[in-house]
Coordinates of C-alpha atoms and ligand atoms in Angstrom, one line a residue:
Chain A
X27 CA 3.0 65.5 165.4
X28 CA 5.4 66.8 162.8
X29 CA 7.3 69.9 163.1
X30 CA 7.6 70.9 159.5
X31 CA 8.0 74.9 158.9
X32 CA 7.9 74.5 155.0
X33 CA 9.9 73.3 151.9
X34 CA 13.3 75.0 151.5
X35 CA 15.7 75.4 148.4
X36 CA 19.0 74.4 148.8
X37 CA 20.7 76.6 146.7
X38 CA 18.9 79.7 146.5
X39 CA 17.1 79.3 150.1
X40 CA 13.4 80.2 148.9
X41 CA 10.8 78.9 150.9
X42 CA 7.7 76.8 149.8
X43 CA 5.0 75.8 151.8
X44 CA 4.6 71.9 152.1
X45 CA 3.3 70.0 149.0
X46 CA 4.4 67.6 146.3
X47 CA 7.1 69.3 144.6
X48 CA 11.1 68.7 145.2
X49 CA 12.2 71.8 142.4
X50 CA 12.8 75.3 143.2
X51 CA 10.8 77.0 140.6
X52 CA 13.5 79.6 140.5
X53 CA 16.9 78.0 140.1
X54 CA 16.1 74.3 139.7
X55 CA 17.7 73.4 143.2
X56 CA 16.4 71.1 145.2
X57 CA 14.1 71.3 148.2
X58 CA 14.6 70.2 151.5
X59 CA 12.2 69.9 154.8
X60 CA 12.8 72.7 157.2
X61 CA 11.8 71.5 160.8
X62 CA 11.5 73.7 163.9
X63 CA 13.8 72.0 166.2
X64 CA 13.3 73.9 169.0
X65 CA 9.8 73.0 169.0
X66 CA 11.6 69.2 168.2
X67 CA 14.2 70.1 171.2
X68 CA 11.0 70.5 173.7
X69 CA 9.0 68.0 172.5
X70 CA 12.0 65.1 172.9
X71 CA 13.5 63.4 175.1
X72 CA 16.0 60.2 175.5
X73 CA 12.8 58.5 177.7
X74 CA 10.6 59.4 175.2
X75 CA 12.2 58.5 172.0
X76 CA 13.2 54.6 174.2
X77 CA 9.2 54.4 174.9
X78 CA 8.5 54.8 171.2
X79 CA 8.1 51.6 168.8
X80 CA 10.4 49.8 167.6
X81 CA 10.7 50.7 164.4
X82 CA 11.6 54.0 162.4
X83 CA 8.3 55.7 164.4
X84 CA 10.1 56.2 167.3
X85 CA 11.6 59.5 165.9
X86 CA 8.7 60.4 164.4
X87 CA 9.1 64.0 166.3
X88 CA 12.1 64.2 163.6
X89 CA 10.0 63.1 160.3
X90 CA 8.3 65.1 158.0
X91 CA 4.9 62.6 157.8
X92 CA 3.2 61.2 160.8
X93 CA 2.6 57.9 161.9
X94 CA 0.0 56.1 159.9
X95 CA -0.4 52.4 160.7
X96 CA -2.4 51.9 157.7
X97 CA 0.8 51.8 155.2
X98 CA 3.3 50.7 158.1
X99 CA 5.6 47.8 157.8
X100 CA 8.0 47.8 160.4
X101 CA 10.6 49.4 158.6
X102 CA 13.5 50.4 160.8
X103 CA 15.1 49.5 164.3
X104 CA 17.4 47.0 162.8
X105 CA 20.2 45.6 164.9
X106 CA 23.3 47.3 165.5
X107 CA 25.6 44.7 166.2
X108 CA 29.4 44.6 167.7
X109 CA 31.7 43.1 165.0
X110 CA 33.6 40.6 166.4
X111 CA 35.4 38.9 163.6
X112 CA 35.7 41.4 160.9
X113 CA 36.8 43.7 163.8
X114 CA 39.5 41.1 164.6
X115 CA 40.9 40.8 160.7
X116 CA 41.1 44.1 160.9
X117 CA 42.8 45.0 164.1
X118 CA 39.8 47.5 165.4
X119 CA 38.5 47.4 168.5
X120 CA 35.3 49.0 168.5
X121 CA 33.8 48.1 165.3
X122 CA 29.2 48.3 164.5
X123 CA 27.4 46.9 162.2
X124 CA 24.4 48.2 161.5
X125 CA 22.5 45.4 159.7
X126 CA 19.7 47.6 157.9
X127 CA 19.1 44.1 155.5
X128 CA 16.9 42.5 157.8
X129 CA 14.4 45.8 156.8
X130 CA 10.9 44.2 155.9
X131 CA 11.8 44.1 152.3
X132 CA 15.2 43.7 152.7
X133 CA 17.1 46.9 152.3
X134 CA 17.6 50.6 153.8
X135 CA 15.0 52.1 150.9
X136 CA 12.2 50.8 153.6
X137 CA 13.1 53.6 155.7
X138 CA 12.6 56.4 153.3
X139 CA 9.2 54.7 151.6
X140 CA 7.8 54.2 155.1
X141 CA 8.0 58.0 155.2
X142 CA 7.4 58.3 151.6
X143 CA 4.2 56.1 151.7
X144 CA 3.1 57.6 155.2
X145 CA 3.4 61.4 153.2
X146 CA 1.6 60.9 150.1
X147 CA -1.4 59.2 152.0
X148 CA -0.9 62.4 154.0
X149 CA -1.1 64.8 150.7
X150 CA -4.4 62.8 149.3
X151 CA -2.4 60.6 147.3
X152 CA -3.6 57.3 146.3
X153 CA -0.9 55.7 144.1
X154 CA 2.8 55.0 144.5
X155 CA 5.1 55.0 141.9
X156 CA 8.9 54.9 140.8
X157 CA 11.5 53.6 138.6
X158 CA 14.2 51.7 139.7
X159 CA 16.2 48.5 139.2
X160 CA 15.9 47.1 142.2
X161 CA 15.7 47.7 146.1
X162 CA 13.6 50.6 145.6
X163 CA 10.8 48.8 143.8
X164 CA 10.8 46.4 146.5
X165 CA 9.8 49.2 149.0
X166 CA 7.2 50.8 147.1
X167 CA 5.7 48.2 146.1
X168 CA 5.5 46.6 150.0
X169 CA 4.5 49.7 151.6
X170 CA 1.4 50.3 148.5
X171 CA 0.4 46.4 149.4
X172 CA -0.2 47.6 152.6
X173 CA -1.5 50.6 152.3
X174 CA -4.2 49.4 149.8
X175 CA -2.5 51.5 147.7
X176 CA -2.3 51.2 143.4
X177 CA 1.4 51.0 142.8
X178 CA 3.3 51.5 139.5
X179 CA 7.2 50.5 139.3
X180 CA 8.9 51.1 136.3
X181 CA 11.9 49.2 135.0
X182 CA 14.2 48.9 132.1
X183 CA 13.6 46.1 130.2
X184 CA 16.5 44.2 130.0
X185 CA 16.8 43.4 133.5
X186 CA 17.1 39.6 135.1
X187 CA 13.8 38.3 136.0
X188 CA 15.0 37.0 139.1
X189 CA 15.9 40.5 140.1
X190 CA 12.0 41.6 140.0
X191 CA 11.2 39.3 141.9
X192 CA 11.1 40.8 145.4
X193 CA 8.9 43.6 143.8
X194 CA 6.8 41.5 141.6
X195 CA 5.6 39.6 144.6
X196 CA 3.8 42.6 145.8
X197 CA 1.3 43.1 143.4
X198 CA 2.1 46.3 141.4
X199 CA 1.5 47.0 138.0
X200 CA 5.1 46.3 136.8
X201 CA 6.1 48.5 133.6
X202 CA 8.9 47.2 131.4
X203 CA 10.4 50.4 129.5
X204 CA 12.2 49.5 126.3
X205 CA 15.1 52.0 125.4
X206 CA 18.4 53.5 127.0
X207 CA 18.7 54.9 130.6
X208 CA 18.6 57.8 129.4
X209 CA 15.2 57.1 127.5
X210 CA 13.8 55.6 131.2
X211 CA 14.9 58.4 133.2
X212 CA 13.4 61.0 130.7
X213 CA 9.9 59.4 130.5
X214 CA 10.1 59.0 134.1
X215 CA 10.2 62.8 134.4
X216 CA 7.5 63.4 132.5
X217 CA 4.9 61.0 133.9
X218 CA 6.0 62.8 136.7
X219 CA 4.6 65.6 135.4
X220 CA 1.8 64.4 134.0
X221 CA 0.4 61.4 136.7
X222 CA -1.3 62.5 139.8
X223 CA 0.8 59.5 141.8
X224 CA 3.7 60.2 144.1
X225 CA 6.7 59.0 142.5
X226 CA 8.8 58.5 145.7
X227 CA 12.0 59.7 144.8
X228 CA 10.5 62.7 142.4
X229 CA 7.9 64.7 142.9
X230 CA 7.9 63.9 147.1
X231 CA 11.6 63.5 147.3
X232 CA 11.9 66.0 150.4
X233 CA 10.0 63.6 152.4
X234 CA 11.5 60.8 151.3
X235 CA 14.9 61.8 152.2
X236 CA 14.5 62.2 155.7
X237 CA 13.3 58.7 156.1
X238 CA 17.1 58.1 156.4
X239 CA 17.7 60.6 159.0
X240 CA 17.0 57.5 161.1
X241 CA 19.7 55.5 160.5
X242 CA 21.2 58.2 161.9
X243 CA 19.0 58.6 165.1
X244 CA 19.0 54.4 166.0
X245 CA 23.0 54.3 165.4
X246 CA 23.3 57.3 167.8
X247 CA 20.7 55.8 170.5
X248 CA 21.9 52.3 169.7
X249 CA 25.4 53.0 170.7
X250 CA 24.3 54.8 173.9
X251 CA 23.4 58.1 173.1
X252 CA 26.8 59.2 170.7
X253 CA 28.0 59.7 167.0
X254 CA 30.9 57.6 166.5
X255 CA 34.2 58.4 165.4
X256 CA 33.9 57.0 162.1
X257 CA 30.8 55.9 159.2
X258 CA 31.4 54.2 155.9
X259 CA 28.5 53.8 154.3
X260 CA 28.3 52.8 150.3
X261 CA 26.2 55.8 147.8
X262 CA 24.3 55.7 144.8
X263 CA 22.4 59.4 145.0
X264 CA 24.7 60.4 148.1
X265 CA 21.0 60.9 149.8
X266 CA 21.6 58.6 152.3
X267 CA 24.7 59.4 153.3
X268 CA 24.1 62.9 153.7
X269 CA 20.9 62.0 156.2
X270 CA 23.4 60.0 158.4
X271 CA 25.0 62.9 158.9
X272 CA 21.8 65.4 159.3
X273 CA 20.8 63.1 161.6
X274 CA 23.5 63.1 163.9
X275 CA 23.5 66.5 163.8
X276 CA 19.9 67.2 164.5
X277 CA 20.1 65.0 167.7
X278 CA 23.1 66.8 168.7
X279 CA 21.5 70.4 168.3
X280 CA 18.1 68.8 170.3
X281 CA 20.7 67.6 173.1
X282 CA 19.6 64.3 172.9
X283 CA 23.9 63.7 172.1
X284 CA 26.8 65.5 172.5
X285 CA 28.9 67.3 170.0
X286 CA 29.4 65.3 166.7
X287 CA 32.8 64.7 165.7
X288 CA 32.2 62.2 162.9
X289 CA 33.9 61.7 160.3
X290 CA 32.0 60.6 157.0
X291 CA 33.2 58.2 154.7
X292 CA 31.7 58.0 151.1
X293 CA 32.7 54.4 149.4
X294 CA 31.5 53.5 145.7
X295 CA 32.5 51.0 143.2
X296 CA 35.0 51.5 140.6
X297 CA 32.1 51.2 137.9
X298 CA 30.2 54.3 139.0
X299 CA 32.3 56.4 141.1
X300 CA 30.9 59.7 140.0
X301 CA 31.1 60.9 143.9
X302 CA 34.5 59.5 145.2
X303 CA 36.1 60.5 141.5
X304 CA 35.2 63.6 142.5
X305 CA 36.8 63.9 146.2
X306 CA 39.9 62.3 144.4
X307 CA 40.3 64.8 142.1
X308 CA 39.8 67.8 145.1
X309 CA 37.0 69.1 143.2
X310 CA 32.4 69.9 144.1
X311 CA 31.6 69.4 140.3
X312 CA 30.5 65.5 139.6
X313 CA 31.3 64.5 136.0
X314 CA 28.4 62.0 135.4
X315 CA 29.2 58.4 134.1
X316 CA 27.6 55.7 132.7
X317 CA 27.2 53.5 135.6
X318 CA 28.7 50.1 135.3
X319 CA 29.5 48.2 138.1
X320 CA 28.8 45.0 139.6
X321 CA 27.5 46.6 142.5
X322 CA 24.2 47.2 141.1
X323 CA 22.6 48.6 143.6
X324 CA 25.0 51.6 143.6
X325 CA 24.4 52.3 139.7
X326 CA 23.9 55.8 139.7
X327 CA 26.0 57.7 137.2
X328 CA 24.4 61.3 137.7
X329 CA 23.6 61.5 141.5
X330 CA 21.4 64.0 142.1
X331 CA 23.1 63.9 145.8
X332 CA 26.4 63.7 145.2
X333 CA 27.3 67.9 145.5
X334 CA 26.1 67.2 149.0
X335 CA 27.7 64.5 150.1
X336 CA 31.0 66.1 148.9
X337 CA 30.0 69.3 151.1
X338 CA 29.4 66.3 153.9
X339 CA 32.4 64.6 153.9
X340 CA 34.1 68.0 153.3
X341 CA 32.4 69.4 156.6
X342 CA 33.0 66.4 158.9
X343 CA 36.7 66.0 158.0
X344 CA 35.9 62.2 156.2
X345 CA 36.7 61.1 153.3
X346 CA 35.3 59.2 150.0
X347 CA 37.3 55.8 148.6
X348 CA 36.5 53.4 145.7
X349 CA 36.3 49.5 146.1
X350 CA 37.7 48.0 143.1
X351 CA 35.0 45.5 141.0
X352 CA 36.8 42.6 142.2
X353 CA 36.4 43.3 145.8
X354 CA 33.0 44.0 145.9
X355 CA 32.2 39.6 145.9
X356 CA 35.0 39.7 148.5
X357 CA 33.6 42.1 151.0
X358 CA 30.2 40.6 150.8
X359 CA 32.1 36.9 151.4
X360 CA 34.2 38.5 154.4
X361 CA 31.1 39.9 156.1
X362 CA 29.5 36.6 156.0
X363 CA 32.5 34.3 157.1
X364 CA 33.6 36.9 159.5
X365 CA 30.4 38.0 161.3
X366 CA 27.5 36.4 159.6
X367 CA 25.6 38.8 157.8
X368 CA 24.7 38.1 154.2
X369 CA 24.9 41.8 152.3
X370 CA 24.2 42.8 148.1
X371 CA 27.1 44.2 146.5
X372 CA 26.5 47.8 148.0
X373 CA 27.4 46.1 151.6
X374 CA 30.2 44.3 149.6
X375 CA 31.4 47.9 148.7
X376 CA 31.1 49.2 152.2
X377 CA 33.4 46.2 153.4
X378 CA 36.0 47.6 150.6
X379 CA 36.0 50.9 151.6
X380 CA 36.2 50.3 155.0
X381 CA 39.6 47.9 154.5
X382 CA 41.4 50.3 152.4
X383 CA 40.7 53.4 155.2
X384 CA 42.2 50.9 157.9
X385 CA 44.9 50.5 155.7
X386 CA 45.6 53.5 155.0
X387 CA 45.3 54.7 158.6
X388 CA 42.2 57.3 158.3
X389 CA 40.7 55.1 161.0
X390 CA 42.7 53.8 163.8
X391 CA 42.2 51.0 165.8
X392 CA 40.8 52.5 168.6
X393 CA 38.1 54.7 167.1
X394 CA 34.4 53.3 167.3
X395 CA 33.2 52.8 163.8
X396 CA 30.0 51.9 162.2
X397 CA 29.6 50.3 158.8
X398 CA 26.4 50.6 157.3
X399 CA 25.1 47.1 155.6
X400 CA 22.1 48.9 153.5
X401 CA 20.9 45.5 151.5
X402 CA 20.5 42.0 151.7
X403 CA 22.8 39.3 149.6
X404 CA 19.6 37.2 148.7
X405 CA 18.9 39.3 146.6
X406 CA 22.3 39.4 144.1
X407 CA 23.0 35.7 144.9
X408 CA 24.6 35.7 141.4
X409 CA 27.2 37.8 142.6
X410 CA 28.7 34.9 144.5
X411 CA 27.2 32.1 143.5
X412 CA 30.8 30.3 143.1
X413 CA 30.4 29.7 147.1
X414 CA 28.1 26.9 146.2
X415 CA 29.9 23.6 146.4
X416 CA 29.0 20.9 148.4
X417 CA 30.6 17.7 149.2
X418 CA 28.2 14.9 147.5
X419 CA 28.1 11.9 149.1
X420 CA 26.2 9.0 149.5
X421 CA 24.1 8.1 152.5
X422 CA 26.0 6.0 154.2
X423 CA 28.4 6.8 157.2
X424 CA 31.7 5.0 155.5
X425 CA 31.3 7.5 152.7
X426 CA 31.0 10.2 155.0
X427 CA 34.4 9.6 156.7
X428 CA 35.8 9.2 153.3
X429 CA 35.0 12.4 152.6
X430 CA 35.7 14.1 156.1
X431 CA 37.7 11.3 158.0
X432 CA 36.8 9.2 161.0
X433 CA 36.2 10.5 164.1
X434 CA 38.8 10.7 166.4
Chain B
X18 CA 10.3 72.0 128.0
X19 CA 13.6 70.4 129.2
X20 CA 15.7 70.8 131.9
X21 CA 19.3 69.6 131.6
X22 CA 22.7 70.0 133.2
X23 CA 25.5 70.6 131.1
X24 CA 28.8 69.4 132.3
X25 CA 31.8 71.1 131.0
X26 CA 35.0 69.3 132.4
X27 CA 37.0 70.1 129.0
X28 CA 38.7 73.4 128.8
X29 CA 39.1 72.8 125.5
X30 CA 35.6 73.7 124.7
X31 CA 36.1 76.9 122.8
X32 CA 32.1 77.3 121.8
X33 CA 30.4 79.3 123.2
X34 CA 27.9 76.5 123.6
X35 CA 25.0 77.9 125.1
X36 CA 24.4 80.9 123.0
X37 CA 25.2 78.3 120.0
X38 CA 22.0 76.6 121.2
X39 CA 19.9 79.5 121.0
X40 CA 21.9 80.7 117.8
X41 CA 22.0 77.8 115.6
X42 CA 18.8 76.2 116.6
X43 CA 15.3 77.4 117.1
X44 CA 15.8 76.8 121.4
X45 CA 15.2 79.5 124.0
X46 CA 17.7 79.3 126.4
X47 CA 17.5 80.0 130.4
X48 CA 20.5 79.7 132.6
X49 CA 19.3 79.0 136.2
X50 CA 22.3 78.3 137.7
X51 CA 25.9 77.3 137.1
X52 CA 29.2 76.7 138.7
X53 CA 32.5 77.3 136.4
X54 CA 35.4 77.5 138.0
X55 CA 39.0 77.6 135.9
X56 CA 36.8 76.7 132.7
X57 CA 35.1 73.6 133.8
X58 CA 31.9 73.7 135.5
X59 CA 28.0 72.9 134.6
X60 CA 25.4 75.1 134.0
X61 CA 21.4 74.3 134.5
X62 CA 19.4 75.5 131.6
X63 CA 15.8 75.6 131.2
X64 CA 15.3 74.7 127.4
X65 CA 12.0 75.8 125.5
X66 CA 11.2 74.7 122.0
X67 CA 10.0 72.1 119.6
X68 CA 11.2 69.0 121.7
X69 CA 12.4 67.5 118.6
X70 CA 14.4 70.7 118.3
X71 CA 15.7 70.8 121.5
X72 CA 17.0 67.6 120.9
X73 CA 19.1 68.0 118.1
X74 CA 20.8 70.9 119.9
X75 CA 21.5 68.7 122.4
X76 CA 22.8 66.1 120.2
X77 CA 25.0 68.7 118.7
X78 CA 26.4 70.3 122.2
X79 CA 27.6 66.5 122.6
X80 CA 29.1 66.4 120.0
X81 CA 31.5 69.4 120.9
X82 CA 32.1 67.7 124.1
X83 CA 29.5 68.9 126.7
X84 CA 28.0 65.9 128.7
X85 CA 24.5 66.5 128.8
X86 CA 22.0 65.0 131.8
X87 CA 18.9 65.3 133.3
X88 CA 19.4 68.3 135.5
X89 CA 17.4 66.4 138.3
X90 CA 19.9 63.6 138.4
X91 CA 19.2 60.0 137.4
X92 CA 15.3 59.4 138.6
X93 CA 15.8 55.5 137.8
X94 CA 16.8 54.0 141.6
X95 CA 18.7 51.1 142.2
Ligands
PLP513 C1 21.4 48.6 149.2 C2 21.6 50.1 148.9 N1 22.6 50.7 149.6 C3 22.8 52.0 149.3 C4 22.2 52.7 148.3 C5 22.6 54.1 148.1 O1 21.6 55.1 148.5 P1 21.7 56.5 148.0 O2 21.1 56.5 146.6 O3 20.8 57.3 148.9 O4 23.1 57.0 148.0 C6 21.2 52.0 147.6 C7 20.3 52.7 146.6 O5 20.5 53.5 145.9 C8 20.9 50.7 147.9 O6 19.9 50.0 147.2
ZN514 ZN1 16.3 77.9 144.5

């Protein structure tokens, strides 16, 4: 049962009971879910939560939709897993990977369609829709498959087939929009308007948020019931990032942990660093850029988020850093070589960031850390495709050792 | 009707740009909320007119320096 008390503007603080909108009609803010967590508080408990599913479900007490098989995939309960050799190259000693690539279609955005999808069936709605380049797509259109629900995914035209792929698979109807970003995002607004779907990340965005609450929740349960010391975690929107955080917090106010005393960290690319520009610069106003990075996954120049996770990092005493283009390939490469896990670019970013806040001492060796791996690498394989080269032999054991050496 | 942020990170901008906009063009203007601090800021405006109107303001608000944007954010997702 969900413990929703209504929709809540986060600038103005007018209330709105719960429906498809994610606008305060008054000043344009955004809305957010308001829960009762008291009611949360005595409906929760460690046991309980450990005899739910594994998947997202399990903290559905904490979710704005309930639990509908119908349109569920899995998404969620990922492993956390104890670094060993990135943690080593580093000099860390407690260092977590949460692997949220292995998510049924292969990034973190399953967590927030699962709610997403689970909400609109909820509110009568029989279509899914969004725009997006990429790992989004792939959720929606996963989540409508299963729910026997019509999907529409809009992308610009000019995009790589082979990046489509992974949302082409699905089924949906699959619009190609010619014309600039700005012409995409504009007409995406206005079908918003217009359509009676729920575009995920528009007109039910509220709902869609929290669905990354829970990489909040599992890290906490995952490492024992606690925050850590430390989370880098790579933005786009800044959504997710400030979730983490609301997570943490909202287990910590239902006693399920103890005080959090986490520090955020915020790490983008050098090509669209609207958010970390802005922490550099020791100022809340985000001067939008056109987003060019290799990192594609992180490409957004005007994040609707990014106020917030400025306010986040400010709060919890973190920080924000930008990975340079040229280490985004190497963080993805260092992951895989040091603990085997194959991320995108965005987990190639997170790797960066979280080097350069060892180096520079923000996190010290003893502090547990988690490092948030939000996407899977086969899906930008042309991002280091220069790994690729074998040694090409014949078939016969002489050529072998040629090429290796006998056996000693 | 269009809703758009505009950025102002130059304090060089001496127009008064958003009374320009209702001024020059045929645009009714509706501040909903803004943040200035020191001269740069943004301010969320609620835009009504002939769309083709509204975006020739726009055009020309660029052109004195003020970034203009979807006051939603960007609603393409990577
Ligand atoms: C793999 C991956 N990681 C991180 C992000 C950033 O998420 P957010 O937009 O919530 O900051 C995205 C998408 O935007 C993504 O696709
Ligand atoms: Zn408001």
């Amino acid at each position: 049962m969900t413990h929703v008390t209504s929709l809540r503007c986060k600038e103005c603080s007018r209330e709105y009971p719960v429906g498809a909108f994610n606008v305060c009609e008054f000043c344009f803010g955004p809305l957010e879910v308001r829960y009762d967590l008291d009611a949360i508080k005595a409906a929760v408990s460690r046991e309980s939560i450990a005899a739910g599913p594994n998947s997202l479900w399990r903290y559905a007490e904490f979710l704005p939709a309930d639990h509908n098989p119908d349109v569920d995939i899995n998404a969620g309960f990922t492993p956390l897993i104890r670094s060993k050799g990135l943690a080593d190259k580093l000099g860390l000693e407690e260092l977590w990977i949460k692997n949220d690539s292995v998510n049924p279609s292969y990034s973190f955005k399953d967590r927030v369609v699962a709610v997403a999808s689970a909400k609109a069936l909820e509110l009568g709605f029989d279509t899914l829709a969004c725009a997006s380049t990429g790992n989004l797509a792939c959720a929606v259109a996963a989540h409508a498959a299963r729910g026997n629900m019509k999907a529409y995914v809009f992308i610009p035209s000019d995009l790589e087939a082979g990046k489509v792929l992974g949302a082409a698979i699905y089924g949906p109807t699959m619009i190609a929009i010619d014309g600039t970003y700005d012409d995409v995002n504009r007409l995406c607004s206005e079908l918003a308007d217009t359509y009676p779907w729920a575009f995920v990340n528009i007109n039910i965005r509220p709902f869609y948020a929290d669905g990354s609450k829970t990489l909040g929740f599992e890290v906490a349960e995952q490492l024992g019931w606690r925050a850590p010391a430390h989370v880098v975690a790579p933005s786009a929107s800044g959504a997710m990032f400030t979730k983490i955080y609301q997570g943490f917090n909202e287990f910590a106010y239902t006693g399920l942990i103890g005080k959090v005393e986490t520090k955020m960290h915020c790490v983008q690319a050098r090509g669209c660093s609207p958010i970390a520009t802005a922490y550099e610069e020791g100022r809340l106003i985000i001067r939008p850029v056109r987003a060019n990075t290799i990192a594609k996954s992180l490409g957004i120049g005007n994040p609707a988020d990014g106020y917030y996770a400025l306010k986040v990092i400010e709060a919890s005493g973190g920080s924000a850093v930008i990975a340079e283009e040229h280490e985004v390939a190497e963080g993805i490469k260092l992951l895989a070589e040091a603990d085997g896990i194959f991320t995108e670019g965005a987990g190639g970013v997170a790797v960066a960031g979280l080097r350069r806040l060892v180096a520079r001492g923000t996190i010290k060796p003893d502090e547990p850390t988690v490092l948030y791996i939000t996407g899977n690498g086969l899906k930008t394989t042309e991002v280091v495709a220069d790994v690729v080269h074998p040694i090409h032999i014949e078939a016969t054991v002489a050529a072998f050792q040629d090429a290796i050496g006998a056996r000693a | 009707m269009q809703r758009v942020r505009l950025t102002f990170l130059d304090r060089l901008i001496k127009e008064p740009v958003v009374y320009q906009l209702g001024k020059k063009f045929d645009i009714v203007t509706n501040i909903r909320r803004a943040d200035i601090q020191e001269g740069i800021g943004w301010v969320i405006l609620e835009l009504e007119g002939d769309d083709a109107e509204i975006d020739r303001g726009l055009e020309w608000a660029r052109t004195v320096g003020v970034r203009v944007d979807p006051a939603l954010g960007d609603l393409v997702e990577p």
